[in-house]
XYZ file of N, CA and C in Angstrom:
438
model
N 143.632 -11.570 37.223
C 142.379 -12.162 36.641
C 141.293 -11.898 37.235
N 140.253 -11.400 36.429
C 138.802 -11.320 36.971
C 138.249 -12.708 37.372
N 137.672 -12.637 38.813
C 136.921 -14.048 39.157
C 135.398 -13.727 39.377
N 134.553 -14.158 38.565
C 133.232 -14.033 38.926
C 132.605 -15.470 39.142
N 132.160 -15.671 40.612
C 131.769 -17.079 40.984
C 130.647 -17.616 40.182
N 130.497 -19.067 40.167
C 129.655 -19.648 39.562
C 128.022 -19.372 40.109
N 127.210 -19.993 39.297
C 125.830 -19.603 39.945
C 125.243 -20.915 39.940
N 124.280 -21.125 40.986
C 123.668 -22.531 41.415
C 122.500 -22.594 40.364
N 121.532 -21.544 40.340
C 120.306 -21.693 39.361
C 120.151 -20.480 38.690
N 120.096 -20.280 37.263
C 119.957 -19.137 36.635
C 120.192 -19.259 35.234
N 120.830 -18.169 34.661
C 121.330 -18.362 33.189
C 122.432 -17.514 32.952
N 123.052 -17.602 31.955
C 124.272 -17.080 31.425
C 123.893 -16.491 30.117
N 123.920 -15.257 29.899
C 123.640 -14.724 28.443
C 125.189 -14.541 27.699
N 125.521 -15.370 26.789
C 126.775 -15.143 26.246
C 126.866 -14.738 24.846
N 127.841 -14.410 24.199
C 127.898 -13.893 22.782
C 127.095 -12.743 22.588
N 126.902 -11.811 23.644
C 126.196 -10.690 23.499
C 127.328 -9.523 22.656
N 126.896 -8.764 21.714
C 127.586 -7.818 21.135
C 128.301 -6.765 22.040
N 129.609 -6.461 21.936
C 130.173 -5.774 22.906
C 129.721 -4.323 23.116
N 129.433 -4.025 24.347
C 128.851 -2.810 24.598
C 127.117 -2.663 24.756
N 126.550 -3.946 24.459
C 125.211 -3.999 24.454
C 124.612 -4.477 25.775
N 125.575 -4.900 26.902
C 125.050 -5.642 28.017
C 124.213 -4.658 28.712
N 124.507 -3.506 28.982
C 123.736 -2.567 29.667
C 122.258 -2.260 29.104
N 122.181 -2.204 27.862
C 120.752 -2.074 27.282
C 119.940 -3.313 27.337
N 120.635 -4.488 27.491
C 119.924 -5.609 27.622
C 119.521 -5.710 29.120
N 120.442 -5.599 30.070
C 120.054 -5.320 31.456
C 118.729 -4.685 31.578
N 118.574 -3.380 31.034
C 117.421 -2.593 31.277
C 116.240 -3.162 30.601
N 116.335 -3.532 29.191
C 115.291 -4.118 28.526
C 114.548 -5.343 29.016
N 115.440 -6.276 29.732
C 114.775 -7.290 30.255
C 114.457 -7.136 31.725
N 114.661 -5.787 32.167
C 114.102 -5.350 33.467
C 114.610 -6.067 34.673
N 115.964 -6.307 34.470
C 116.769 -7.009 35.503
C 116.968 -6.336 36.688
N 116.860 -4.852 36.538
C 117.059 -4.141 37.785
C 115.916 -4.323 38.612
N 114.679 -4.652 38.167
C 113.598 -4.738 39.039
C 113.461 -6.297 39.768
N 114.332 -7.222 39.318
C 114.273 -8.382 39.997
C 115.213 -8.581 41.118
N 114.798 -9.453 42.291
C 115.567 -9.486 43.348
C 116.559 -10.784 43.072
N 117.486 -10.383 42.287
C 118.488 -11.498 42.033
C 119.720 -10.876 41.872
N 120.921 -11.806 41.880
C 122.360 -11.555 41.617
C 122.462 -11.440 40.134
N 123.198 -10.299 39.737
C 123.476 -10.278 38.375
C 124.960 -9.703 38.149
N 125.691 -10.353 37.240
C 126.933 -9.810 37.044
C 127.242 -9.732 35.561
N 127.805 -8.234 35.151
C 127.881 -7.979 33.828
C 129.355 -7.989 33.449
N 129.833 -8.583 32.500
C 131.094 -8.528 32.103
C 131.099 -8.061 30.595
N 131.892 -6.978 30.493
C 131.949 -6.117 29.330
C 133.344 -6.327 28.570
N 133.157 -6.442 27.326
C 134.495 -6.263 26.499
C 135.129 -7.512 26.790
N 134.880 -8.838 27.119
C 135.534 -10.110 27.339
C 136.035 -10.624 26.153
N 137.289 -11.053 26.051
C 137.840 -11.621 24.855
C 137.130 -12.864 24.235
N 136.948 -12.929 23.026
C 136.247 -13.946 22.347
C 136.877 -14.345 21.093
N 137.150 -15.719 20.971
C 137.837 -16.237 19.637
C 136.834 -15.892 18.487
N 135.426 -16.063 18.852
C 134.644 -16.029 17.757
C 134.090 -14.635 17.230
N 134.075 -13.665 18.264
C 133.504 -12.475 18.011
C 134.576 -11.208 18.401
N 135.837 -11.831 18.804
C 136.724 -10.546 19.039
C 136.491 -10.140 20.436
N 135.439 -9.318 20.813
C 135.007 -8.987 22.001
C 133.649 -9.167 22.174
N 133.150 -9.479 23.332
C 131.684 -9.544 23.695
C 131.662 -9.308 25.085
N 130.137 -9.196 25.533
C 129.726 -8.968 26.635
C 129.030 -10.271 27.281
N 129.106 -10.559 28.557
C 128.411 -11.662 28.909
C 127.589 -11.018 30.403
N 126.409 -11.779 30.518
C 125.735 -11.480 31.673
C 125.226 -12.696 32.559
N 125.584 -12.913 33.772
C 125.353 -13.971 34.597
C 124.011 -13.400 35.559
N 122.942 -14.203 35.528
C 121.921 -14.022 36.459
C 121.526 -15.106 37.119
N 121.415 -15.020 38.569
C 121.016 -16.124 39.521
C 119.673 -15.842 39.989
N 118.900 -16.413 39.098
C 117.254 -16.453 39.399
C 116.495 -17.417 38.521
N 115.359 -17.796 38.785
C 114.746 -18.903 37.911
C 114.689 -18.270 36.328
N 114.896 -19.189 35.483
C 114.851 -18.693 33.993
C 113.409 -18.206 33.523
N 112.457 -18.520 34.265
C 110.930 -18.075 34.075
C 111.126 -16.510 33.966
N 111.986 -16.001 34.688
C 112.123 -14.591 34.877
C 112.645 -13.872 33.616
N 112.986 -14.610 32.713
C 113.717 -13.991 31.335
C 112.728 -14.112 30.345
N 112.332 -13.037 29.635
C 111.585 -12.976 28.530
C 112.337 -13.180 27.118
N 112.310 -14.326 26.801
C 113.106 -14.660 25.491
C 112.633 -13.971 24.257
N 111.433 -13.520 24.245
C 111.118 -12.873 22.885
C 111.644 -11.479 22.955
N 111.812 -10.831 24.021
C 112.484 -9.563 23.994
C 113.990 -9.760 23.659
N 114.559 -10.770 24.390
C 115.966 -11.033 23.990
C 116.064 -11.548 22.516
N 115.190 -12.320 21.918
C 115.315 -12.702 20.667
C 115.303 -11.371 19.631
N 114.429 -10.409 19.953
C 114.344 -9.365 19.518
C 115.487 -8.377 19.395
N 116.086 -8.288 20.636
C 117.369 -7.621 20.777
C 118.530 -8.087 19.967
N 118.675 -9.302 20.031
C 119.747 -9.858 19.098
C 119.516 -11.584 19.263
N 119.077 -12.095 18.386
C 118.867 -13.527 18.214
C 120.062 -14.410 18.269
N 121.252 -13.739 18.164
C 122.528 -14.490 18.305
C 123.084 -14.702 19.495
N 122.485 -14.226 20.534
C 122.900 -14.418 22.045
C 122.729 -15.846 22.394
N 123.555 -16.558 22.948
C 123.369 -17.949 23.544
C 122.840 -17.651 25.002
N 121.772 -18.606 25.125
C 121.194 -18.482 26.632
C 121.497 -19.802 27.362
N 122.298 -19.850 28.225
C 122.918 -21.115 28.964
C 121.754 -21.159 30.215
N 121.061 -22.229 30.468
C 120.396 -22.387 31.685
C 121.147 -23.124 32.595
N 121.240 -22.892 33.847
C 121.992 -23.438 34.692
C 121.218 -23.929 36.107
N 121.292 -25.132 36.356
C 120.711 -25.696 37.614
C 121.608 -26.602 38.261
N 121.806 -26.354 39.753
C 122.711 -27.288 40.286
C 124.140 -27.140 39.758
N 124.427 -25.755 39.515
C 125.836 -25.456 39.143
C 126.395 -26.093 37.696
N 125.475 -26.566 37.163
C 125.748 -27.112 35.733
C 124.793 -26.623 34.763
N 125.421 -26.504 33.334
C 124.452 -26.169 32.260
C 123.548 -27.244 31.790
N 122.291 -26.967 32.103
C 121.547 -28.118 31.596
C 120.668 -28.045 30.166
N 120.795 -26.792 29.700
C 120.363 -26.521 28.431
C 120.720 -25.240 27.871
N 120.884 -25.273 26.362
C 121.392 -24.068 25.679
C 120.171 -23.771 24.821
N 119.573 -22.507 25.030
C 118.362 -22.125 24.324
C 118.963 -21.361 23.083
N 118.284 -21.631 21.991
C 118.666 -21.152 20.768
C 117.507 -20.174 20.521
N 117.907 -18.752 20.293
C 116.749 -17.515 20.032
C 116.510 -17.578 18.743
N 115.343 -16.905 18.444
C 114.811 -16.857 17.074
C 114.273 -15.343 17.167
N 114.207 -14.680 15.975
C 113.230 -13.430 16.012
C 111.985 -13.720 16.244
N 111.233 -13.006 17.195
C 109.904 -13.132 17.450
C 108.937 -12.819 16.313
N 107.840 -13.419 16.020
C 106.909 -12.918 14.932
C 106.296 -11.850 15.448
N 106.162 -11.500 16.716
C 105.392 -10.426 17.191
C 106.018 -9.949 18.492
N 106.056 -8.800 18.711
C 106.596 -8.069 20.069
C 105.780 -7.198 20.563
N 105.625 -7.194 21.938
C 104.580 -6.325 22.669
C 105.274 -5.453 23.594
N 105.164 -4.134 23.327
C 105.610 -3.308 24.331
C 107.098 -3.102 24.378
N 107.815 -3.478 23.583
C 109.179 -3.195 23.233
C 109.746 -2.088 22.638
N 109.121 -1.771 21.513
C 109.413 -0.702 20.879
C 108.017 0.218 20.621
N 108.119 1.379 20.387
C 107.136 2.428 20.407
C 106.910 3.019 18.729
N 105.520 2.865 18.518
C 105.284 3.456 17.104
C 105.656 4.923 17.068
N 106.413 5.307 16.135
C 106.711 6.812 15.946
C 105.624 7.466 15.012
N 104.651 6.945 14.671
C 103.819 7.584 13.825
C 102.908 8.409 14.792
N 102.899 9.647 14.497
C 101.929 10.704 15.490
C 100.491 10.324 15.231
N 100.050 9.815 14.198
C 98.660 9.633 13.894
C 98.259 8.242 14.171
N 99.028 7.210 14.655
C 98.641 5.921 15.060
C 97.853 5.887 16.323
N 96.956 5.015 16.474
C 96.055 4.901 17.651
C 96.771 4.877 18.908
N 98.004 4.190 18.753
C 98.663 3.843 20.062
C 99.203 5.152 20.700
N 99.193 6.332 19.770
C 99.743 7.604 20.249
C 98.648 8.391 20.977
N 97.310 8.032 20.724
C 96.134 8.541 21.558
C 95.580 7.632 22.517
N 95.572 6.426 22.193
C 95.143 5.503 23.413
C 96.423 4.983 24.017
N 96.773 5.594 25.146
C 98.027 5.337 25.769
C 98.072 4.077 26.377
N 96.847 3.262 26.803
C 96.738 1.962 27.429
C 96.916 0.833 26.329
N 96.698 1.112 24.998
C 96.769 0.176 24.052
C 98.240 -0.394 24.054
N 98.328 -1.661 23.871
C 99.718 -2.353 23.658
C 100.388 -1.881 22.502
N 101.767 -1.770 22.436
C 102.420 -1.252 21.155
C 102.770 -2.804 20.658
N 102.174 -3.124 19.269
C 102.353 -4.377 18.815
C 103.044 -4.293 17.461
N 104.180 -4.974 17.379
C 104.999 -4.904 16.028
C 105.051 -6.472 15.632
N 104.617 -6.499 14.285
C 104.753 -7.866 13.420
C 105.930 -8.061 12.631
N 106.563 -9.025 12.775
C 107.812 -9.251 11.922
C 107.471 -9.358 10.372
N 108.050 -8.694 9.497
C 107.765 -8.635 8.253
C 108.743 -9.118 7.295
N 110.071 -9.041 7.730
C 111.270 -9.546 6.867
C 112.343 -10.130 7.922
N 112.496 -11.384 8.093
C 113.372 -11.802 9.052
C 114.933 -11.601 8.563
N 115.168 -11.451 7.272
C 116.518 -11.203 6.948
C 116.989 -9.716 7.239
N 115.915 -8.853 7.037
C 116.277 -7.506 7.388
C 115.878 -6.889 8.816
N 115.221 -8.037 9.467
C 114.821 -7.965 10.901
C 114.040 -6.558 10.954
N 112.959 -6.434 9.921
C 112.093 -5.548 10.133
C 110.717 -5.975 10.532
N 110.043 -4.859 11.087
C 108.708 -5.131 11.773
C 107.913 -3.886 11.373
N 106.700 -4.095 11.404
C 105.561 -3.197 11.269
C 104.553 -2.882 12.273
N 104.163 -1.933 12.486
C 102.980 -1.551 13.683
C 101.808 -2.315 13.230
N 101.207 -3.113 14.265
C 99.915 -3.908 13.992
C 98.901 -2.817 13.395
N 98.923 -1.541 13.912
C 97.823 -0.782 13.750
C 97.903 0.229 12.427
N 99.058 0.769 12.383
C 99.092 1.564 11.242
C 100.132 1.323 10.227
N 100.799 0.232 10.294
C 101.691 -0.214 9.346
C 102.986 0.554 9.220
N 103.499 1.314 10.288
C 104.690 2.051 10.116
C 105.743 1.012 10.533
N 106.825 1.218 9.700
C 107.955 0.187 9.594
C 108.885 0.544 10.591
N 109.552 -0.639 11.078
C 110.785 -0.535 12.110
C 111.782 -1.513 11.682
N 112.803 -1.002 11.508
C 114.090 -1.944 11.141
C 115.024 -1.977 12.422
N 115.301 -3.037 13.123
C 116.132 -3.180 14.271
C 117.581 -2.433 14.070
N 117.851 -1.352 14.681
C 119.207 -0.782 14.488
C 120.379 -1.787 15.116
N 119.951 -2.619 16.097
C 121.144 -3.344 16.847
C 121.559 -4.612 16.103
N 120.672 -4.891 14.997
C 120.962 -6.077 14.191
C 122.533 -6.266 13.749
N 122.978 -7.520 13.865
C 124.299 -7.933 13.134
C 124.273 -8.097 11.831
N 125.051 -7.544 11.117
C 125.244 -7.670 9.690
C 126.085 -8.548 9.327
């Protein structure tokens, strides 16, 4: 049996779609934090069949919940302090995402002005579709659960 020790202060990302944990690890920039991270891939789950789990020992402030909500708002975020779960955060689709996705329109101002933030606005929460703030280019999240 695999044994991953508990964490004193940090968070556990649970109910991650199987196979998505490494993408989330990079999107949250956990590789740049000086903290302990455990990634569990393809764990058995009664709810999902298989799931991934990420355990991170660092302050919750280091986590960008907007990025996580954009990636998959069905993920459960368990906040841990003193070895105990003190809060379960419910994610939602962010109304606006900054510098998470890039506009693919070659005529968009963000293609010319490299220092300009890539800003996408939520247009349809059911389809998880966004549009570029500057040129109206559409983006549908390919990772959404159907």
